Amino acid sequence: MDYKEELKACHDRIKPYIHKTPVLTSSYLNDRGSCEIYFKCEQFQKMGAFKMRGAANAILSLTEHEMKNGVVTHSSGNFAQAVSLSAKSIGVPAYIVMPENAPNVKKDAVRSYNGQITECYPSIEVRQATADKIVEDTGASFLHPSNQIEVILGQGTAALELLDDYPDLDLIVTPVGGGGLVAGTALACHYFSKKCKTIGAEPSKVDDAYRSLKSGKIENNETTDTIADGLRTTLGDVNFPLIQKYVDQILLADEDEIIEAMKLIWERMKIIIEPSCALPLAVVLKNPDLFSHKKVGIILSGGNVDLKKLPF
Amino acid sequence: MDYKEELKACHDRIKPYIHKTPVLTSSYLNDRGSCEIYFKCEQFQKMGAFKMRGAANAILSLTEHEMKNGVVTHSSGNFAQAVSLSAKSIGVPAYIVMPENAPNVKKDAVRSYNGQITECYPSIEVRQATADKIVEDTGASFLHPSNQIEVILGQGTAALELLDDYPDLDLIVTPVGGGGLVAGTALACHYFSKKCKTIGAEPSKVDDAYRSLKSGKIENNETTDTIADGLRTTLGDVNFPLIQKYVDQILLADEDEIIEAMKLIWERMKIIIEPSCALPLAVVLKNPDLFSHKKVGIILSGGNVDLKKLPF
């Protein structure tokens, strides 16, 4: 696949369905990190997260016939909303498998975007089986939140826009969960910048991607015990080879560093971000040897957070 | 005074010291209000509020001799930070009188901008007397947070930028506290738009400006019992005549409506605003007869809020 052409085509394809999100800076945080940080604000994306990009591209990459049969995914989080809203905007049915114990606020959000919810027992096996059954019954296309090339390319368009605005970035840092965002970002940096490296940021307690890069095979998480609830997932066989090839390194941050970085962004930048989004700033502040005097892009991935459960 | 020329000159004068803040929109809130709303994000302004504009203009309007002697104000809130940071950027000493019971976080913010704090007994009379004494001792110029024409013109530059980006706005809505922002906004609308009206938004419980416009004289507040802590002040003899002449009307919102609007902005727009900033959206949603099918600008005035004391 010619990723350079594909990334450009993907961006053109999804443009009518996404926001070009703004880039914010903070002189206070620049001082703290002794670097220039450019925050790409995907929490201002439609439905509140970068996942809109990948979902829209995956749906728009279907044939007309496939589109008629709709799309299906299982998710309790942002990807469920992203698929529902993209499908609604494009005019395609969306079937969303959600664990029966998912919070009502998340179910309501999916319903507000016309997503058709099927509830199931909360285990990954039952979720997948329920989605498979819908595929069988309706002919809908299954969409994976991070391990599908169309989704990965879609997520990469955030970095594409950031590099378009700031072509001389030295590094772009993203959080690493399922691996779609970091893989897409690495493709964008590789093909659209001469020097910009991609760095992934992961919770020390859920460091599967860090260990996978070391061992050369996809490692599982030993715990999912992190406040960064969007990053509890593991890599997949589509994104892992891209991460191995194009991501410079994965850096880790502890829970207290994640919370501190989240608080700094809320208090100093006056924007609402999910805990998962705080990882990049946490690793930038933790590793001055790598980042000081550099121009650093950070993808703020989303802002869907429960305001009643703040960690500070 | 030629306000049109003065506003333009003021904007040119303060440009190096302020951010041109971004304008955000929300399709959800547009649907809710059946109108197009353009949010001017002054919570992203330097030090986190529009007050930076007025403070910078007031200091830059001093003579070189006056600048040497510095500036003084009494404030426990955003204006103290705005004066300190402007003075620091311009290279002028700033003396800030603060009530001895002001929260440490506010004192620390002033100190971080090199403001020299004098603490005093927490009454308005003692605050003014303490400031007067500093004027006498140092020759510093006293700056008022809302009742001084240089400050009013500075605050008006937020609307000036908004009209420059969106020249066909029908209405701009601002919160009304001391009256500086609404008066400056009204001047900008009058001189830089053919049709744009200015509307002020005030808590029902602290409706001094609403009653002042009705009675034709400056009324006092009977209580200051509102969550919108930035709006507990009253109008002054410099801004009131401008408000009488150029503001179309003042609309009121109840406490529950203010909290609901604040929550909507946090949850849907992913931005952090003070309760005072929620007033304009509250009155827009409350008065569909006035706002539906209109293009509405809203000045989000600031984002300095205690994250430990959220009303939801």
PDB file of N, CA and C in Angstrom, chain B residues 7 23 35-42 155-176 180-202 246-251 277 279-281 283-284 290-291 294-301:
ATOM      1  N   LEU B   7     -10.601  52.453  19.709  1.00  0.00           N
ATOM      2  CA  LEU B   7     -10.661  50.986  19.798  1.00  0.00           C
ATOM      3  C   LEU B   7      -9.605  50.346  18.911  1.00  0.00           C
ATOM      4  N   VAL B  23     -12.167  31.033  18.277  1.00  0.00           N
ATOM      5  CA  VAL B  23     -13.627  31.011  18.344  1.00  0.00           C
ATOM      6  C   VAL B  23     -14.067  29.559  18.135  1.00  0.00           C
ATOM      7  N   CYS B  35     -29.975  28.295  16.848  1.00  0.00           N
ATOM      8  CA  CYS B  35     -29.266  29.466  16.335  1.00  0.00           C
ATOM      9  C   CYS B  35     -27.809  29.076  16.086  1.00  0.00           C
ATOM     10  N   GLU B  36     -27.041  29.996  15.522  1.00  0.00           N
ATOM     11  CA  GLU B  36     -25.611  29.743  15.340  1.00  0.00           C
ATOM     12  C   GLU B  36     -24.855  30.519  16.407  1.00  0.00           C
ATOM     13  N   ILE B  37     -24.152  29.800  17.273  1.00  0.00           N
ATOM     14  CA  ILE B  37     -23.443  30.473  18.366  1.00  0.00           C
ATOM     15  C   ILE B  37     -21.933  30.408  18.136  1.00  0.00           C
ATOM     16  N   TYR B  38     -21.276  31.558  18.248  1.00  0.00           N
ATOM     17  CA  TYR B  38     -19.823  31.648  18.096  1.00  0.00           C
ATOM     18  C   TYR B  38     -19.227  32.063  19.441  1.00  0.00           C
ATOM     19  N   PHE B  39     -18.505  31.127  20.047  1.00  0.00           N
ATOM     20  CA  PHE B  39     -17.959  31.352  21.386  1.00  0.00           C
ATOM     21  C   PHE B  39     -16.546  31.917  21.289  1.00  0.00           C
ATOM     22  N   LYS B  40     -16.361  33.145  21.734  1.00  0.00           N
ATOM     23  CA  LYS B  40     -15.036  33.769  21.768  1.00  0.00           C
ATOM     24  C   LYS B  40     -14.367  33.363  23.080  1.00  0.00           C
ATOM     25  N   CYS B  41     -13.280  32.592  22.958  1.00  0.00           N
ATOM     26  CA  CYS B  41     -12.741  31.862  24.113  1.00  0.00           C
ATOM     27  C   CYS B  41     -11.706  32.649  24.907  1.00  0.00           C
ATOM     28  N   GLU B  42     -12.152  33.618  25.681  1.00  0.00           N
ATOM     29  CA  GLU B  42     -11.230  34.420  26.487  1.00  0.00           C
ATOM     30  C   GLU B  42     -10.689  33.651  27.698  1.00  0.00           C
ATOM     31  N   GLN B 155     -11.255  45.884  27.025  1.00  0.00           N
ATOM     32  CA  GLN B 155     -12.193  44.742  27.059  1.00  0.00           C
ATOM     33  C   GLN B 155     -12.975  44.651  25.742  1.00  0.00           C
ATOM     34  N   GLY B 156     -13.217  45.798  25.116  1.00  0.00           N
ATOM     35  CA  GLY B 156     -13.971  45.807  23.858  1.00  0.00           C
ATOM     36  C   GLY B 156     -13.241  45.135  22.700  1.00  0.00           C
ATOM     37  N   THR B 157     -11.930  44.938  22.839  1.00  0.00           N
ATOM     38  CA  THR B 157     -11.185  44.364  21.707  1.00  0.00           C
ATOM     39  C   THR B 157     -11.508  42.879  21.489  1.00  0.00           C
ATOM     40  N   ALA B 158     -12.078  42.196  22.502  1.00  0.00           N
ATOM     41  CA  ALA B 158     -12.495  40.804  22.282  1.00  0.00           C
ATOM     42  C   ALA B 158     -13.616  40.780  21.243  1.00  0.00           C
ATOM     43  N   ALA B 159     -14.608  41.672  21.405  1.00  0.00           N
ATOM     44  CA  ALA B 159     -15.702  41.756  20.433  1.00  0.00           C
ATOM     45  C   ALA B 159     -15.187  42.232  19.072  1.00  0.00           C
ATOM     46  N   LEU B 160     -14.207  43.111  19.102  1.00  0.00           N
ATOM     47  CA  LEU B 160     -13.616  43.604  17.855  1.00  0.00           C
ATOM     48  C   LEU B 160     -13.045  42.438  17.040  1.00  0.00           C
ATOM     49  N   GLU B 161     -12.305  41.567  17.704  1.00  0.00           N
ATOM     50  CA  GLU B 161     -11.749  40.392  17.017  1.00  0.00           C
ATOM     51  C   GLU B 161     -12.856  39.455  16.535  1.00  0.00           C
ATOM     52  N   LEU B 162     -13.879  39.293  17.360  1.00  0.00           N
ATOM     53  CA  LEU B 162     -14.988  38.393  16.995  1.00  0.00           C
ATOM     54  C   LEU B 162     -15.723  38.916  15.762  1.00  0.00           C
ATOM     55  N   LEU B 163     -15.964  40.229  15.722  1.00  0.00           N
ATOM     56  CA  LEU B 163     -16.647  40.826  14.567  1.00  0.00           C
ATOM     57  C   LEU B 163     -15.756  40.803  13.331  1.00  0.00           C
ATOM     58  N   ASP B 164     -14.458  40.859  13.549  1.00  0.00           N
ATOM     59  CA  ASP B 164     -13.536  40.791  12.431  1.00  0.00           C
ATOM     60  C   ASP B 164     -13.625  39.397  11.784  1.00  0.00           C
ATOM     61  N   ASP B 165     -13.733  38.360  12.599  1.00  0.00           N
ATOM     62  CA  ASP B 165     -13.856  36.986  12.088  1.00  0.00           C
ATOM     63  C   ASP B 165     -15.269  36.700  11.571  1.00  0.00           C
ATOM     64  N   TYR B 166     -16.288  37.247  12.233  1.00  0.00           N
ATOM     65  CA  TYR B 166     -17.696  36.963  11.881  1.00  0.00           C
ATOM     66  C   TYR B 166     -18.458  38.284  11.758  1.00  0.00           C
ATOM     67  N   PRO B 167     -18.301  38.965  10.620  1.00  0.00           N
ATOM     68  CA  PRO B 167     -18.856  40.318  10.508  1.00  0.00           C
ATOM     69  C   PRO B 167     -20.389  40.359  10.495  1.00  0.00           C
ATOM     70  N   ASP B 168     -21.045  39.223  10.245  1.00  0.00           N
ATOM     71  CA  ASP B 168     -22.506  39.274  10.145  1.00  0.00           C
ATOM     72  C   ASP B 168     -23.238  38.774  11.387  1.00  0.00           C
ATOM     73  N   LEU B 169     -22.602  38.884  12.545  1.00  0.00           N
ATOM     74  CA  LEU B 169     -23.300  38.532  13.788  1.00  0.00           C
ATOM     75  C   LEU B 169     -24.492  39.470  14.004  1.00  0.00           C
ATOM     76  N   ASP B 170     -25.598  38.904  14.509  1.00  0.00           N
ATOM     77  CA  ASP B 170     -26.778  39.713  14.831  1.00  0.00           C
ATOM     78  C   ASP B 170     -26.701  40.267  16.255  1.00  0.00           C
ATOM     79  N   LEU B 171     -26.099  39.473  17.142  1.00  0.00           N
ATOM     80  CA  LEU B 171     -26.071  39.839  18.557  1.00  0.00           C
ATOM     81  C   LEU B 171     -24.774  39.352  19.190  1.00  0.00           C
ATOM     82  N   ILE B 172     -24.259  40.109  20.147  1.00  0.00           N
ATOM     83  CA  ILE B 172     -23.192  39.586  21.008  1.00  0.00           C
ATOM     84  C   ILE B 172     -23.675  39.680  22.448  1.00  0.00           C
ATOM     85  N   VAL B 173     -23.492  38.581  23.183  1.00  0.00           N
ATOM     86  CA  VAL B 173     -23.940  38.527  24.575  1.00  0.00           C
ATOM     87  C   VAL B 173     -22.728  38.391  25.489  1.00  0.00           C
ATOM     88  N   THR B 174     -22.675  39.211  26.526  1.00  0.00           N
ATOM     89  CA  THR B 174     -21.586  39.120  27.515  1.00  0.00           C
ATOM     90  C   THR B 174     -22.188  39.056  28.913  1.00  0.00           C
ATOM     91  N   PRO B 175     -21.443  38.502  29.865  1.00  0.00           N
ATOM     92  CA  PRO B 175     -21.883  38.630  31.255  1.00  0.00           C
ATOM     93  C   PRO B 175     -21.716  40.080  31.715  1.00  0.00           C
ATOM     94  N   VAL B 176     -22.480  40.478  32.744  1.00  0.00           N
ATOM     95  CA  VAL B 176     -22.362  41.823  33.299  1.00  0.00           C
ATOM     96  C   VAL B 176     -21.988  41.738  34.781  1.00  0.00           C
ATOM     97  N   GLY B 180     -17.490  46.697  32.696  1.00  0.00           N
ATOM     98  CA  GLY B 180     -16.444  47.045  31.737  1.00  0.00           C
ATOM     99  C   GLY B 180     -16.543  46.246  30.444  1.00  0.00           C
ATOM    100  N   LEU B 181     -16.763  44.952  30.557  1.00  0.00           N
ATOM    101  CA  LEU B 181     -16.813  44.102  29.360  1.00  0.00           C
ATOM    102  C   LEU B 181     -18.024  44.427  28.497  1.00  0.00           C
ATOM    103  N   VAL B 182     -19.178  44.568  29.135  1.00  0.00           N
ATOM    104  CA  VAL B 182     -20.389  44.816  28.335  1.00  0.00           C
ATOM    105  C   VAL B 182     -20.319  46.201  27.683  1.00  0.00           C
ATOM    106  N   ALA B 183     -19.762  47.191  28.379  1.00  0.00           N
ATOM    107  CA  ALA B 183     -19.653  48.537  27.804  1.00  0.00           C
ATOM    108  C   ALA B 183     -18.676  48.541  26.626  1.00  0.00           C
ATOM    109  N   GLY B 184     -17.528  47.898  26.791  1.00  0.00           N
ATOM    110  CA  GLY B 184     -16.549  47.838  25.702  1.00  0.00           C
ATOM    111  C   GLY B 184     -17.089  47.077  24.503  1.00  0.00           C
ATOM    112  N   THR B 185     -17.794  45.980  24.779  1.00  0.00           N
ATOM    113  CA  THR B 185     -18.387  45.188  23.697  1.00  0.00           C
ATOM    114  C   THR B 185     -19.408  46.021  22.933  1.00  0.00           C
ATOM    115  N   ALA B 186     -20.217  46.799  23.673  1.00  0.00           N
ATOM    116  CA  ALA B 186     -21.248  47.625  23.036  1.00  0.00           C
ATOM    117  C   ALA B 186     -20.618  48.691  22.143  1.00  0.00           C
ATOM    118  N   LEU B 187     -19.500  49.262  22.584  1.00  0.00           N
ATOM    119  CA  LEU B 187     -18.791  50.233  21.736  1.00  0.00           C
ATOM    120  C   LEU B 187     -18.299  49.558  20.454  1.00  0.00           C
ATOM    121  N   ALA B 188     -17.724  48.361  20.604  1.00  0.00           N
ATOM    122  CA  ALA B 188     -17.215  47.653  19.421  1.00  0.00           C
ATOM    123  C   ALA B 188     -18.353  47.339  18.452  1.00  0.00           C
ATOM    124  N   CYS B 189     -19.483  46.875  18.959  1.00  0.00           N
ATOM    125  CA  CYS B 189     -20.619  46.538  18.085  1.00  0.00           C
ATOM    126  C   CYS B 189     -21.153  47.797  17.402  1.00  0.00           C
ATOM    127  N   HIS B 190     -21.270  48.873  18.170  1.00  0.00           N
ATOM    128  CA  HIS B 190     -21.823  50.105  17.607  1.00  0.00           C
ATOM    129  C   HIS B 190     -20.935  50.656  16.490  1.00  0.00           C
ATOM    130  N   TYR B 191     -19.635  50.602  16.687  1.00  0.00           N
ATOM    131  CA  TYR B 191     -18.737  51.253  15.723  1.00  0.00           C
ATOM    132  C   TYR B 191     -18.211  50.315  14.632  1.00  0.00           C
ATOM    133  N   PHE B 192     -18.319  48.991  14.858  1.00  0.00           N
ATOM    134  CA  PHE B 192     -17.730  48.072  13.875  1.00  0.00           C
ATOM    135  C   PHE B 192     -18.727  47.098  13.259  1.00  0.00           C
ATOM    136  N   SER B 193     -20.012  47.300  13.518  1.00  0.00           N
ATOM    137  CA  SER B 193     -21.023  46.478  12.850  1.00  0.00           C
ATOM    138  C   SER B 193     -22.216  47.362  12.532  1.00  0.00           C
ATOM    139  N   LYS B 194     -22.899  47.063  11.426  1.00  0.00           N
ATOM    140  CA  LYS B 194     -24.076  47.870  11.084  1.00  0.00           C
ATOM    141  C   LYS B 194     -25.303  47.410  11.845  1.00  0.00           C
ATOM    142  N   LYS B 195     -25.306  46.142  12.282  1.00  0.00           N
ATOM    143  CA  LYS B 195     -26.544  45.621  12.860  1.00  0.00           C
ATOM    144  C   LYS B 195     -26.388  44.928  14.205  1.00  0.00           C
ATOM    145  N   CYS B 196     -25.155  44.616  14.599  1.00  0.00           N
ATOM    146  CA  CYS B 196     -24.978  43.738  15.764  1.00  0.00           C
ATOM    147  C   CYS B 196     -25.343  44.456  17.069  1.00  0.00           C
ATOM    148  N   LYS B 197     -26.308  43.879  17.788  1.00  0.00           N
ATOM    149  CA  LYS B 197     -26.717  44.434  19.081  1.00  0.00           C
ATOM    150  C   LYS B 197     -25.926  43.792  20.218  1.00  0.00           C
ATOM    151  N   THR B 198     -25.788  44.515  21.320  1.00  0.00           N
ATOM    152  CA  THR B 198     -25.115  43.977  22.502  1.00  0.00           C
ATOM    153  C   THR B 198     -26.142  43.705  23.587  1.00  0.00           C
ATOM    154  N   ILE B 199     -26.076  42.489  24.126  1.00  0.00           N
ATOM    155  CA  ILE B 199     -26.974  42.109  25.216  1.00  0.00           C
ATOM    156  C   ILE B 199     -26.136  41.690  26.416  1.00  0.00           C
ATOM    157  N   GLY B 200     -26.513  42.165  27.592  1.00  0.00           N
ATOM    158  CA  GLY B 200     -25.825  41.773  28.818  1.00  0.00           C
ATOM    159  C   GLY B 200     -26.599  40.667  29.515  1.00  0.00           C
ATOM    160  N   ALA B 201     -25.886  39.781  30.205  1.00  0.00           N
ATOM    161  CA  ALA B 201     -26.535  38.682  30.917  1.00  0.00           C
ATOM    162  C   ALA B 201     -26.118  38.728  32.378  1.00  0.00           C
ATOM    163  N   GLU B 202     -27.096  38.669  33.273  1.00  0.00           N
ATOM    164  CA  GLU B 202     -26.835  38.912  34.694  1.00  0.00           C
ATOM    165  C   GLU B 202     -27.612  37.903  35.543  1.00  0.00           C
ATOM    166  N   TYR B 246     -25.534  52.296  24.589  1.00  0.00           N
ATOM    167  CA  TYR B 246     -25.185  51.330  23.535  1.00  0.00           C
ATOM    168  C   TYR B 246     -25.624  49.883  23.785  1.00  0.00           C
ATOM    169  N   VAL B 247     -25.999  49.525  25.019  1.00  0.00           N
ATOM    170  CA  VAL B 247     -26.427  48.136  25.267  1.00  0.00           C
ATOM    171  C   VAL B 247     -27.917  48.020  24.993  1.00  0.00           C
ATOM    172  N   ASP B 248     -28.303  47.000  24.230  1.00  0.00           N
ATOM    173  CA  ASP B 248     -29.707  46.852  23.847  1.00  0.00           C
ATOM    174  C   ASP B 248     -30.576  46.491  25.039  1.00  0.00           C
ATOM    175  N   GLN B 249     -30.196  45.464  25.784  1.00  0.00           N
ATOM    176  CA  GLN B 249     -30.933  45.109  27.001  1.00  0.00           C
ATOM    177  C   GLN B 249     -30.117  44.159  27.864  1.00  0.00           C
ATOM    178  N   ILE B 250     -30.545  44.032  29.110  1.00  0.00           N
ATOM    179  CA  ILE B 250     -29.938  43.084  30.054  1.00  0.00           C
ATOM    180  C   ILE B 250     -30.954  41.970  30.295  1.00  0.00           C
ATOM    181  N   LEU B 251     -30.520  40.725  30.164  1.00  0.00           N
ATOM    182  CA  LEU B 251     -31.398  39.577  30.429  1.00  0.00           C
ATOM    183  C   LEU B 251     -30.905  38.848  31.670  1.00  0.00           C
ATOM    184  N   CYS B 277     -19.093  32.930  33.206  1.00  0.00           N
ATOM    185  CA  CYS B 277     -19.122  32.798  31.740  1.00  0.00           C
ATOM    186  C   CYS B 277     -20.353  32.102  31.226  1.00  0.00           C
ATOM    187  N   LEU B 279     -23.418  32.681  31.952  1.00  0.00           N
ATOM    188  CA  LEU B 279     -24.599  33.537  31.855  1.00  0.00           C
ATOM    189  C   LEU B 279     -25.095  33.733  30.426  1.00  0.00           C
ATOM    190  N   PRO B 280     -24.202  34.089  29.479  1.00  0.00           N
ATOM    191  CA  PRO B 280     -24.703  34.327  28.123  1.00  0.00           C
ATOM    192  C   PRO B 280     -25.423  33.115  27.524  1.00  0.00           C
ATOM    193  N   LEU B 281     -24.847  31.916  27.645  1.00  0.00           N
ATOM    194  CA  LEU B 281     -25.535  30.744  27.086  1.00  0.00           C
ATOM    195  C   LEU B 281     -26.864  30.521  27.801  1.00  0.00           C
ATOM    196  N   VAL B 283     -28.917  32.715  29.042  1.00  0.00           N
ATOM    197  CA  VAL B 283     -29.990  33.603  28.544  1.00  0.00           C
ATOM    198  C   VAL B 283     -30.341  33.303  27.086  1.00  0.00           C
ATOM    199  N   VAL B 284     -29.381  32.819  26.311  1.00  0.00           N
ATOM    200  CA  VAL B 284     -29.691  32.451  24.919  1.00  0.00           C
ATOM    201  C   VAL B 284     -30.679  31.279  24.899  1.00  0.00           C
ATOM    202  N   LEU B 290     -35.933  35.679  21.129  1.00  0.00           N
ATOM    203  CA  LEU B 290     -34.927  36.683  20.759  1.00  0.00           C
ATOM    204  C   LEU B 290     -33.804  36.110  19.890  1.00  0.00           C
ATOM    205  N   PHE B 291     -33.419  34.845  20.167  1.00  0.00           N
ATOM    206  CA  PHE B 291     -32.170  34.349  19.595  1.00  0.00           C
ATOM    207  C   PHE B 291     -32.339  33.332  18.463  1.00  0.00           C
ATOM    208  N   LYS B 294     -30.792  33.277  14.751  1.00  0.00           N
ATOM    209  CA  LYS B 294     -29.857  34.402  14.702  1.00  0.00           C
ATOM    210  C   LYS B 294     -28.410  33.906  14.773  1.00  0.00           C
ATOM    211  N   LYS B 295     -27.497  34.778  14.341  1.00  0.00           N
ATOM    212  CA  LYS B 295     -26.065  34.507  14.537  1.00  0.00           C
ATOM    213  C   LYS B 295     -25.616  35.234  15.794  1.00  0.00           C
ATOM    214  N   VAL B 296     -25.218  34.460  16.782  1.00  0.00           N
ATOM    215  CA  VAL B 296     -24.999  35.003  18.117  1.00  0.00           C
ATOM    216  C   VAL B 296     -23.538  34.828  18.536  1.00  0.00           C
ATOM    217  N   GLY B 297     -22.886  35.908  18.910  1.00  0.00           N
ATOM    218  CA  GLY B 297     -21.552  35.816  19.505  1.00  0.00           C
ATOM    219  C   GLY B 297     -21.668  35.780  21.016  1.00  0.00           C
ATOM    220  N   ILE B 298     -20.855  34.964  21.640  1.00  0.00           N
ATOM    221  CA  ILE B 298     -20.823  34.918  23.106  1.00  0.00           C
ATOM    222  C   ILE B 298     -19.376  35.112  23.552  1.00  0.00           C
ATOM    223  N   ILE B 299     -19.157  36.040  24.480  1.00  0.00           N
ATOM    224  CA  ILE B 299     -17.805  36.194  25.029  1.00  0.00           C
ATOM    225  C   ILE B 299     -17.705  35.295  26.264  1.00  0.00           C
ATOM    226  N   LEU B 300     -16.891  34.243  26.144  1.00  0.00           N
ATOM    227  CA  LEU B 300     -16.591  33.412  27.317  1.00  0.00           C
ATOM    228  C   LEU B 300     -15.484  34.133  28.059  1.00  0.00           C
ATOM    229  N   SER B 301     -15.816  34.670  29.229  1.00  0.00           N
ATOM    230  CA  SER B 301     -14.938  35.681  29.812  1.00  0.00           C
ATOM    231  C   SER B 301     -13.709  35.134  30.525  1.00  0.00           C
TER     232      SER B 301
END
